[in-house]
Coordinates of C-alpha atoms in Angstrom, one line a residue:
X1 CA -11.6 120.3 110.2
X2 CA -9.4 121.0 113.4
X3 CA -8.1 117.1 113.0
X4 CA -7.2 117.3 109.1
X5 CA -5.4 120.9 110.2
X6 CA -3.2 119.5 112.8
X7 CA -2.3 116.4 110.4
X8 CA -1.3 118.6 107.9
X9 CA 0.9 120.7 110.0
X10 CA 2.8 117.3 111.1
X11 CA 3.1 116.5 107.5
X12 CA 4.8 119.7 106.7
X13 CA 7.1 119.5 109.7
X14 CA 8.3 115.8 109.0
X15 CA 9.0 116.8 105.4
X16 CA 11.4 120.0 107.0
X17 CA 13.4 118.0 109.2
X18 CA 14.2 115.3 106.5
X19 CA 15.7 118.1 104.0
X20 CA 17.4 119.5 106.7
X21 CA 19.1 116.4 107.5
X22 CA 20.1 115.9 103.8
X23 CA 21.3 119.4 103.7
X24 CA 23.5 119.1 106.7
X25 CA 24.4 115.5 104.9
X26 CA 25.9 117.3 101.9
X27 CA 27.6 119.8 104.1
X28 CA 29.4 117.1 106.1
X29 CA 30.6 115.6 102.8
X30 CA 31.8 118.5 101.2
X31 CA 33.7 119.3 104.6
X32 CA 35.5 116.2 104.9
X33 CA 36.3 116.0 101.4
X34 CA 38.1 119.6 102.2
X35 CA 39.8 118.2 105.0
X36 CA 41.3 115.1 103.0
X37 CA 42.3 117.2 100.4
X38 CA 43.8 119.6 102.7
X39 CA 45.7 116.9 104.8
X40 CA 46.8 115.4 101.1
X41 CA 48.5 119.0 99.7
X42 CA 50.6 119.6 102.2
X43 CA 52.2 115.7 102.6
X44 CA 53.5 116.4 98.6
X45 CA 54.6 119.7 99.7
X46 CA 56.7 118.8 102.3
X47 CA 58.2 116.4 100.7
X48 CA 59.0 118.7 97.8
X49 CA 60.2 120.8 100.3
X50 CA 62.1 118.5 102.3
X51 CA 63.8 117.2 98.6
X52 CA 65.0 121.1 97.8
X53 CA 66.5 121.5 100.8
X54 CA 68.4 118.4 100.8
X55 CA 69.7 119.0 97.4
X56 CA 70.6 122.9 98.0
X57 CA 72.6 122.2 100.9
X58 CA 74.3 118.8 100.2
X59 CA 76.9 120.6 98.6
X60 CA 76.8 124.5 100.0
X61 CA 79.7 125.8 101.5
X62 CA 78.5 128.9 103.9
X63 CA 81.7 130.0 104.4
X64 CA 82.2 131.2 101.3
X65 CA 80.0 134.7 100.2
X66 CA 78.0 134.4 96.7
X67 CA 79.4 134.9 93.0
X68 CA 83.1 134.8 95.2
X69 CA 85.7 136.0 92.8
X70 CA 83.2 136.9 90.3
X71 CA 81.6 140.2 91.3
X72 CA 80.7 141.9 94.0
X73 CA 77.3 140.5 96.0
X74 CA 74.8 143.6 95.9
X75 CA 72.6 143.2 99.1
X76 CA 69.1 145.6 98.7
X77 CA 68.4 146.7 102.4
X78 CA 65.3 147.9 103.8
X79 CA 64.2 149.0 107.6
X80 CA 60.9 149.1 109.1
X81 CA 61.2 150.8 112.6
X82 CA 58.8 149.5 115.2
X83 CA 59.7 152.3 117.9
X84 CA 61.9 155.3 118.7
X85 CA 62.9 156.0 122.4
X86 CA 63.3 156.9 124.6
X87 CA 66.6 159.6 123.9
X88 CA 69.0 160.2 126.6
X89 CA 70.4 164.1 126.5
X90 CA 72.9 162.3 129.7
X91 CA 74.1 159.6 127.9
X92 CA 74.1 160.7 124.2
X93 CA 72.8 158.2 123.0
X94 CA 68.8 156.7 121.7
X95 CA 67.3 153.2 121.6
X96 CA 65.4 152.3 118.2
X97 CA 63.1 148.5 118.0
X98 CA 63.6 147.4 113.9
X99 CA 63.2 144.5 111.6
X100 CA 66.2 144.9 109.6
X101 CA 65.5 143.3 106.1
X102 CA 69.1 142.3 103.4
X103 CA 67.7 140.8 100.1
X104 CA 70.1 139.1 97.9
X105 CA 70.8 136.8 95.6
X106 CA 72.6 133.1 95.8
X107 CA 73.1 131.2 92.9
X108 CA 73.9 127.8 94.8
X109 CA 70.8 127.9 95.8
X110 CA 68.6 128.1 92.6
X111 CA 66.2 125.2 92.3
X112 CA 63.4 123.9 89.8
X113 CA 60.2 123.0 91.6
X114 CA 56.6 123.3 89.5
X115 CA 54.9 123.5 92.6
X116 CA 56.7 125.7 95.3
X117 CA 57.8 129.6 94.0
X118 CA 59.1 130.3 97.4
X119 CA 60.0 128.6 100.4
X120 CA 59.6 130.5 104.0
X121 CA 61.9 128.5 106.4
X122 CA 62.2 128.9 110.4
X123 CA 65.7 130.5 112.1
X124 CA 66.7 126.9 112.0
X125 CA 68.1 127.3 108.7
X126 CA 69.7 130.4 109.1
X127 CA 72.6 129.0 110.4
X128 CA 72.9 126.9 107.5
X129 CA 73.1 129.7 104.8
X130 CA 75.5 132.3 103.9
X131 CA 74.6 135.6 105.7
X132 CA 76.2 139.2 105.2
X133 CA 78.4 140.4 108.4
X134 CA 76.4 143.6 108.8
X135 CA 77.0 145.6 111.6
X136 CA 76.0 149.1 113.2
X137 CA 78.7 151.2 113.4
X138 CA 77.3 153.7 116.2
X139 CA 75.7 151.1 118.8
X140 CA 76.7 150.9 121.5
X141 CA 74.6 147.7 122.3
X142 CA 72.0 145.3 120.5
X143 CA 70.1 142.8 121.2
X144 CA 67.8 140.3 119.3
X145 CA 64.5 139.1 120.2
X146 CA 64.1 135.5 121.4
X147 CA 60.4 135.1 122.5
X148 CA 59.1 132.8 121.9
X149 CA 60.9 132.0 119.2
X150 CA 63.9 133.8 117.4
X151 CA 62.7 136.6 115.7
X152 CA 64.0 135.8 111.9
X153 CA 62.4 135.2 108.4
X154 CA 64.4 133.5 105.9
X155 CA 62.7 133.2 102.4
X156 CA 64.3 131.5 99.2
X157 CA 62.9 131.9 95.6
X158 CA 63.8 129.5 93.1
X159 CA 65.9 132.1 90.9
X160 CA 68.3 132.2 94.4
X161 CA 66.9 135.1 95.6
X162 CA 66.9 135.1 99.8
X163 CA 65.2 137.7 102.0
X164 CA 66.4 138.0 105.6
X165 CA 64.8 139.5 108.4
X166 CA 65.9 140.0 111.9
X167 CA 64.3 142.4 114.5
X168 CA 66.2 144.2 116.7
X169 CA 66.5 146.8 119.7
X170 CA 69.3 148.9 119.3
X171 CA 71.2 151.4 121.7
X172 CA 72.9 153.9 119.2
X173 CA 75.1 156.6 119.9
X174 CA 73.7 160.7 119.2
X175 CA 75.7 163.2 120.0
X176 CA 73.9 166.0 120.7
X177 CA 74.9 169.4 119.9
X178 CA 73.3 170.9 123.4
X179 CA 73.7 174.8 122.5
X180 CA 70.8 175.8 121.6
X181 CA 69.2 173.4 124.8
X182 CA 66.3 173.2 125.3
X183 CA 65.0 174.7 121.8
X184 CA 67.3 172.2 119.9
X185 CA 67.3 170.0 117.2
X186 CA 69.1 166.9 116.2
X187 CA 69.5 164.4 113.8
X188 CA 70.2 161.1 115.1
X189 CA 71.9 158.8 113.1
X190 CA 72.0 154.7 112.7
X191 CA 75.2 153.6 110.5
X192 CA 75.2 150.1 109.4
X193 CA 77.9 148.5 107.1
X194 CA 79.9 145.3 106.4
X195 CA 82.4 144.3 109.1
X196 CA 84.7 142.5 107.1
X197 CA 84.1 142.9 103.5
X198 CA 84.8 146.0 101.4
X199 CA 83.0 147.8 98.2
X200 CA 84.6 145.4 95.6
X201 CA 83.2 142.3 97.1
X202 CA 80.1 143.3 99.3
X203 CA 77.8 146.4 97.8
X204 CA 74.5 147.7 100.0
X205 CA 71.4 149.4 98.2
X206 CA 68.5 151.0 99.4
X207 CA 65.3 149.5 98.0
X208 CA 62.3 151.5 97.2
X209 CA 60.4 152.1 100.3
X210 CA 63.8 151.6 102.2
X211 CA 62.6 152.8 105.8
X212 CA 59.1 152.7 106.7
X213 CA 57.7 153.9 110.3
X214 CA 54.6 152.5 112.6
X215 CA 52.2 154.3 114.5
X216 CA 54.1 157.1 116.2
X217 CA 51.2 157.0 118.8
X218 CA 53.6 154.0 120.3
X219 CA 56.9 156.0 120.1
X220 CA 58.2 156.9 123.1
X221 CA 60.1 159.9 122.5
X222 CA 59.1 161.7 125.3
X223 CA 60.8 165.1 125.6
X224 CA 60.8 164.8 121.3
X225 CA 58.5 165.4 118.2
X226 CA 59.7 163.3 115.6
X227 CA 60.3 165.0 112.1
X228 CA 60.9 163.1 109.6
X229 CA 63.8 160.6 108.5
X230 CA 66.4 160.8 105.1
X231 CA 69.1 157.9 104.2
X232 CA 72.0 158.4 102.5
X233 CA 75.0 155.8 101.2
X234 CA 78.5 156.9 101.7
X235 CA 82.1 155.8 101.7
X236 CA 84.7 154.8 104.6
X237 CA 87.9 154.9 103.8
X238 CA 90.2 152.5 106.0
X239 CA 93.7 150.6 106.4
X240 CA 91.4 147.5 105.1
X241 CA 90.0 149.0 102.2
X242 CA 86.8 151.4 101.0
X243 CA 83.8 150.0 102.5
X244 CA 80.6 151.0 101.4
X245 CA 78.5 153.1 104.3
X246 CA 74.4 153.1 105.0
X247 CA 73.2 155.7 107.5
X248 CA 69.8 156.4 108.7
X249 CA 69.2 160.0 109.7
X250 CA 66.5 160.3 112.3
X251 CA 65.3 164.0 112.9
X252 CA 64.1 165.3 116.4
X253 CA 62.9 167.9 117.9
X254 CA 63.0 168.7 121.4
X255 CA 59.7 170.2 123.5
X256 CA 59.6 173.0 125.3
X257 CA 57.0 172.6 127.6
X258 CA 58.6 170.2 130.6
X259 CA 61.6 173.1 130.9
X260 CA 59.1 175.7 130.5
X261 CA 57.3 174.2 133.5
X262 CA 60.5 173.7 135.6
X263 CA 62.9 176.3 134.6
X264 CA 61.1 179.3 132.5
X265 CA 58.5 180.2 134.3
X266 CA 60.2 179.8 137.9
X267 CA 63.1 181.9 137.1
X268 CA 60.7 184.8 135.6
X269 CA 58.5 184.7 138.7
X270 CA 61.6 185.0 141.1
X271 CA 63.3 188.1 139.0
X272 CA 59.7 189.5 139.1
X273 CA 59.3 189.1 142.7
X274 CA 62.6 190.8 143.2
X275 CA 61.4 193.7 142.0
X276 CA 58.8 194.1 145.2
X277 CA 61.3 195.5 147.2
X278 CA 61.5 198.2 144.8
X279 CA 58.1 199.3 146.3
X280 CA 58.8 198.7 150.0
X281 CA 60.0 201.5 151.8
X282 CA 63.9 201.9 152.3
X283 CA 63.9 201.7 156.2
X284 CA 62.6 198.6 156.0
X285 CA 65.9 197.1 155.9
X286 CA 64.9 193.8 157.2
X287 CA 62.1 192.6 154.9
X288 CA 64.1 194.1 151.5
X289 CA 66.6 192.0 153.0
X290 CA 65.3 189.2 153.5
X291 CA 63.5 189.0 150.4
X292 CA 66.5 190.0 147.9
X293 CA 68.6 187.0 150.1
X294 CA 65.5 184.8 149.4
X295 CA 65.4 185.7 145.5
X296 CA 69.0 185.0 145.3
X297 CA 69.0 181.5 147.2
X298 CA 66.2 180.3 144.7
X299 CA 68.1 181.2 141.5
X300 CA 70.8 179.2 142.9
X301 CA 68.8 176.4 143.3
X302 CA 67.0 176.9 140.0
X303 CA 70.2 177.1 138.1
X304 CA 71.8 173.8 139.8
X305 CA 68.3 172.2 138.7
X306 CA 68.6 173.2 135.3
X307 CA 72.0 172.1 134.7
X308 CA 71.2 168.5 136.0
X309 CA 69.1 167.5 132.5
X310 CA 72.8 167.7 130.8
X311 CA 75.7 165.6 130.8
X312 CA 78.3 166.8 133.0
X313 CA 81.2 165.7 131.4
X314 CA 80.5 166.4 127.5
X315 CA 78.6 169.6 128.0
X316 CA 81.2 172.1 129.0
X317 CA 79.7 174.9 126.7
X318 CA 77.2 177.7 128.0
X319 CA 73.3 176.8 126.7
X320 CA 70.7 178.7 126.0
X321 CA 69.0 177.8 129.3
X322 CA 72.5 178.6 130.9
X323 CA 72.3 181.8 129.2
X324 CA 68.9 182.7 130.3
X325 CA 69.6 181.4 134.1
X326 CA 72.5 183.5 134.5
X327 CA 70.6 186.9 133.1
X328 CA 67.8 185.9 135.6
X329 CA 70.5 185.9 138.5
X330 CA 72.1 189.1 137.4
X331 CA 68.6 190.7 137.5
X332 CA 67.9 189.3 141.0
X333 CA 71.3 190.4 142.4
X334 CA 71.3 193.8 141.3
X335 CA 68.2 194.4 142.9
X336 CA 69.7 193.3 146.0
X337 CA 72.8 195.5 145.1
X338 CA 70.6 198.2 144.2
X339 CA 68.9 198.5 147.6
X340 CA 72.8 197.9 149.2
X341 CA 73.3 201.6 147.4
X342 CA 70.1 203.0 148.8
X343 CA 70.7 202.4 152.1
X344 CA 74.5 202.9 152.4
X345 CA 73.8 206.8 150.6
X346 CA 70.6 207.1 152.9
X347 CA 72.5 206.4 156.4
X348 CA 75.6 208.8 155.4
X349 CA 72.7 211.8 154.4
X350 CA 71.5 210.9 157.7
X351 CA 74.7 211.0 159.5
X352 CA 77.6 213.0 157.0
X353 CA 81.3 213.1 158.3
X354 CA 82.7 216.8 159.0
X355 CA 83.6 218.0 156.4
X356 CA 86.5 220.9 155.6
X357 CA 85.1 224.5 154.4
X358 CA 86.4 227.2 153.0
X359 CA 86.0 230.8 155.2
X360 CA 83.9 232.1 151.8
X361 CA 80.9 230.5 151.9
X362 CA 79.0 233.0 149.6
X363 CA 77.7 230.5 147.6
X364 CA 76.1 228.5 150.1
X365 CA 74.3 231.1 151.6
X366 CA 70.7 230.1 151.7
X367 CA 69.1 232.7 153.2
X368 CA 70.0 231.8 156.2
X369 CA 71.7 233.2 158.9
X370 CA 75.8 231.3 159.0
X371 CA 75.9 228.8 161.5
X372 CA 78.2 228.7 164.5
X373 CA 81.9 227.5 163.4
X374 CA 84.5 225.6 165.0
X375 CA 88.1 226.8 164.8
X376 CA 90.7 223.7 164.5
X377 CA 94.0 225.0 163.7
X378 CA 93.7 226.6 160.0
X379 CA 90.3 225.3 159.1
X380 CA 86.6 226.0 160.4
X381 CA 84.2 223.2 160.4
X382 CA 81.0 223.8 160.2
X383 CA 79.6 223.4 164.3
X384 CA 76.1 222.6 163.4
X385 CA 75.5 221.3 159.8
X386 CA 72.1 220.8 157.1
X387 CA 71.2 217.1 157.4
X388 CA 70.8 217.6 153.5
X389 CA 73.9 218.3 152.0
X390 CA 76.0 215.3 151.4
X391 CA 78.7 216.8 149.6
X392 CA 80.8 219.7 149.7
X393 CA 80.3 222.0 146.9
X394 CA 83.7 224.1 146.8
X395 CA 82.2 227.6 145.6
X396 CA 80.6 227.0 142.4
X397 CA 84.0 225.5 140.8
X398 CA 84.5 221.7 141.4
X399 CA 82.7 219.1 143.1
X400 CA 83.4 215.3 144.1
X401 CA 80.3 213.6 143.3
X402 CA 77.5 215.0 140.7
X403 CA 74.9 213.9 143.4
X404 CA 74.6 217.3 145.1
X405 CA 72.2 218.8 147.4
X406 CA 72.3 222.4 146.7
X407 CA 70.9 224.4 143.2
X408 CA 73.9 225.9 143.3
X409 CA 76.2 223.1 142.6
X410 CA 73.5 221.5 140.1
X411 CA 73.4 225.0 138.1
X412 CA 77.1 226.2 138.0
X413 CA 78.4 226.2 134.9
X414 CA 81.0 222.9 135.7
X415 CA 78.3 220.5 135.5
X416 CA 77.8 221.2 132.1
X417 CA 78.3 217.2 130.4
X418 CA 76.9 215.5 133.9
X419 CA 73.6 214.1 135.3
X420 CA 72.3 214.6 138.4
X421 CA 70.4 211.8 139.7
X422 CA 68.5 212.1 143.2
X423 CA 69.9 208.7 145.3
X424 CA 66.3 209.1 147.1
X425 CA 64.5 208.4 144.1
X426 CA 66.6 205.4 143.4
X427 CA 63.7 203.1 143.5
X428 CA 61.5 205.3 141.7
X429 CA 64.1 204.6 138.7
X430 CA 64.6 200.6 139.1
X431 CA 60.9 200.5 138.8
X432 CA 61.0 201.5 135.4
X433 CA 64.7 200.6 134.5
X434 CA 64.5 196.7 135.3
X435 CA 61.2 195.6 134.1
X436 CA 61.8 197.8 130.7
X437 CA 65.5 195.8 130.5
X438 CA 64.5 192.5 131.3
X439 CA 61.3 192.8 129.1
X440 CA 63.7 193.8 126.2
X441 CA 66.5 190.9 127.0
X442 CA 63.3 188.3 126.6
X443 CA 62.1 189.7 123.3
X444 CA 65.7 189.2 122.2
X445 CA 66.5 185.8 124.0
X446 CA 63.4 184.6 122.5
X447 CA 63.3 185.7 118.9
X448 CA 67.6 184.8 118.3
X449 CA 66.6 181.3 119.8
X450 CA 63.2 180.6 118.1
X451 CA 63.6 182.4 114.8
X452 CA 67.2 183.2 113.9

């Protein structure tokens, strides 16, 4: 039993690897008979090929624009932008990578051929071909790619119809209007148009689907959202004619958060630490000092830093980050200023000049008992005098300051229409008065620039 078994397993195992081997057989025939076929079609293509070309071009003159004298020659354009960036606020200007597609039609080169519909040629025969003169009005350079090869289509239909492609990277002027920096927005064009043909002989259309976009995931816009595009046709009117005038509007919008980082938030910090001093006691003259000279210094710096994201030349306007800089330096400096006043008012209560009075002194009269006086010539000066007065208060009926030290002065009937303010609690009142002022400028600052 255990012999016929294993003789029957051979049997079943020779009988697999034949049909296997006639399988694979088949398979190898049906392949090469592919291959020959393969190698056959496109022998009679080329030569079909090869035969058009010869009889399209064996009389063409490309020198000479289609339908010449006839009618105009309407060229359908179309834009598919590879990349935008990055966009220069310094230079005014943006670079844009696109394959820049004219389809139009060429009788001359209408041919009858069965077999080929369309024929897809190399940048060999561009040069052999009538071309439009397009150029971009607002570049300022371009160039074409050349790796490996050049980077052109050229596709002919038998009807004459002949698409052209070329990709491109483009340097195009933007001037950007900066006064709303850095919460602007711009439109950024890209103006293309004949060079040396006007509207009666050379007419551009926009296609359906004109301008299409890639993946903005490989934009590199940096500082910029990108929000949307529009095209429009126009007309330029010159000494050589009408011409007929394509532009590409490219809408942008700047972000916030690099010059929120590096100017914002560094300019608020330094007015808010100005306002320490505020709580540091007024003989402390050198640390309020020091720390209103320090503020000051570092919204110097900040402002020069700010102003070096612009041009230097074109921007000669104030900007909305000029705007807020300069508040942010007014707030620092008057708290420098305001401790200046503090202390100059504080040293002349400590030490007053003499000071000229009047032999009736009623009014003055605190309860206590006159002082000794010093006769020079016809006026008495006062021989020992109260550390708090500061000013003279000439018996109830005038007075050169309204910042007087006696209830006398601050109840007469003259300072009826005047406020007394106490020059020792001058800090108590910037402590209130400059945060509530420079919480108010932000709410405007931010909702005119944001929303209005």
């Amino acid at each position: 039993m255990t012999v016929k078994f294993v003789v029957s397993l051979l049997l079943l195992l020779v009988r697999a690897a034949r049909s296997d081997q006639v399988e694979y057989g088949e398979e190898y025939e049906d392949h090469h008979d592919v291959n020959i076929n393969q190698m056959l079609v496109p022998r009679s293509h080329q030569a079909d090929a090869t035969n058009i070309l010869n009889n399209l071009l064996k009389e063409y003159d490309k020198t000479l624009r289609p339908d010449i004298g006839v009618k105009p020659t309407v060229i359908d354009v179309g834009i598919y932008v590879n990349s935008i960036g990055p966009v220069s606020s310094i230079d005014m200007e943006y670079q844009i990578d696109i394959i820049f597609a004219q389809t139009w039609v060429d009788t001359r080169l209408r041919y009858n051929s069965s077999s080929m519909r369309i024929l897809t040629l190399n940048s060999n025969m561009v040069g052999l071909i009538w071309l439009p003169d397009t150029i971009f009005r607002n570049s300022k350079n371009a160039d074409s790619h050349w790796i490996t090869t050049p980077n052109q289509l050229l596709r002919i239909w038998n009807n004459g119809k002949i698409l052209y492609t070329l990709r491109m990277t483009i340097n195009a002027e933007c001037q950007l209007q900066l006064h709303n920096f850095p919460m602007d927005e711009h439109s950024c064009p890209l103006v293309f148009s004949s060079y040396g043909y006007p509207r009666d002989e050379i007419v551009y259309k926009w296609r359906r689907n004109s301008v299409e976009t890639s993946d903005q995931k490989y934009w590199r816009l940096y500082q910029f959202d990108f929000m949307g595009l529009r095209n429009t046709t126009d007309m330029l009117s010159t000494t050589a004619g009408d011409y007929v005038l394509m532009t590409v509007y490219f809408d942008l919008s700047r972000r916030m958060g690099y010059f929120t980082i590096q100017t914002y938030i560094p300019c608020i910090l330094t007015v808010v630490l100005s306002w320490v001093s505020f709580w540091i006691k007024s003989d402390a003259t050198p640390a309020r000092t020091a720390l209103g000279i320090t503020t000051v210094l570092t919204m110097t710096t900040l402002s020069t830093v700010a102003r070096n994201s612009l041009p230097r030349v074109s921007v000669s306007y104030v900007t909305a980050m000029d705007l807020f800089v300069t508040v942010c330096f007014l707030f620092v400096f008057a708290a420098m200023i305001e401790y200046a006043m503090l202390n100059y008012y504080s040293y002349s209560i400590r030490r007053p000049p003499a000071k000229t009075q009047r032999m009736a002194y009623s009014s003055l009269n605190m309860g206590r008992n006159p002082r000794s006086m010093m006769p020079m010539g016809n006026s008495l000066f006062w021989h020992d005098y109260d550390d708090n007065c500061l000013y003279e208060c000439l018996d109830g009926k005038d007075c050169k300051s309204f910042f007087c030290c006696y209830e006398e002065c601050k109840e007469g009937g003259w300072k009826k229409g005047r406020i007394h303010v106490n020059i020792g609690e001058l800090d108590s009142y910037s402590r209130v008065f400059f945060p509530t002022s420079f919480l108010l400028f932000n709410i405007v600052y931010w909702v005119s620039y944001l929303y209005l």
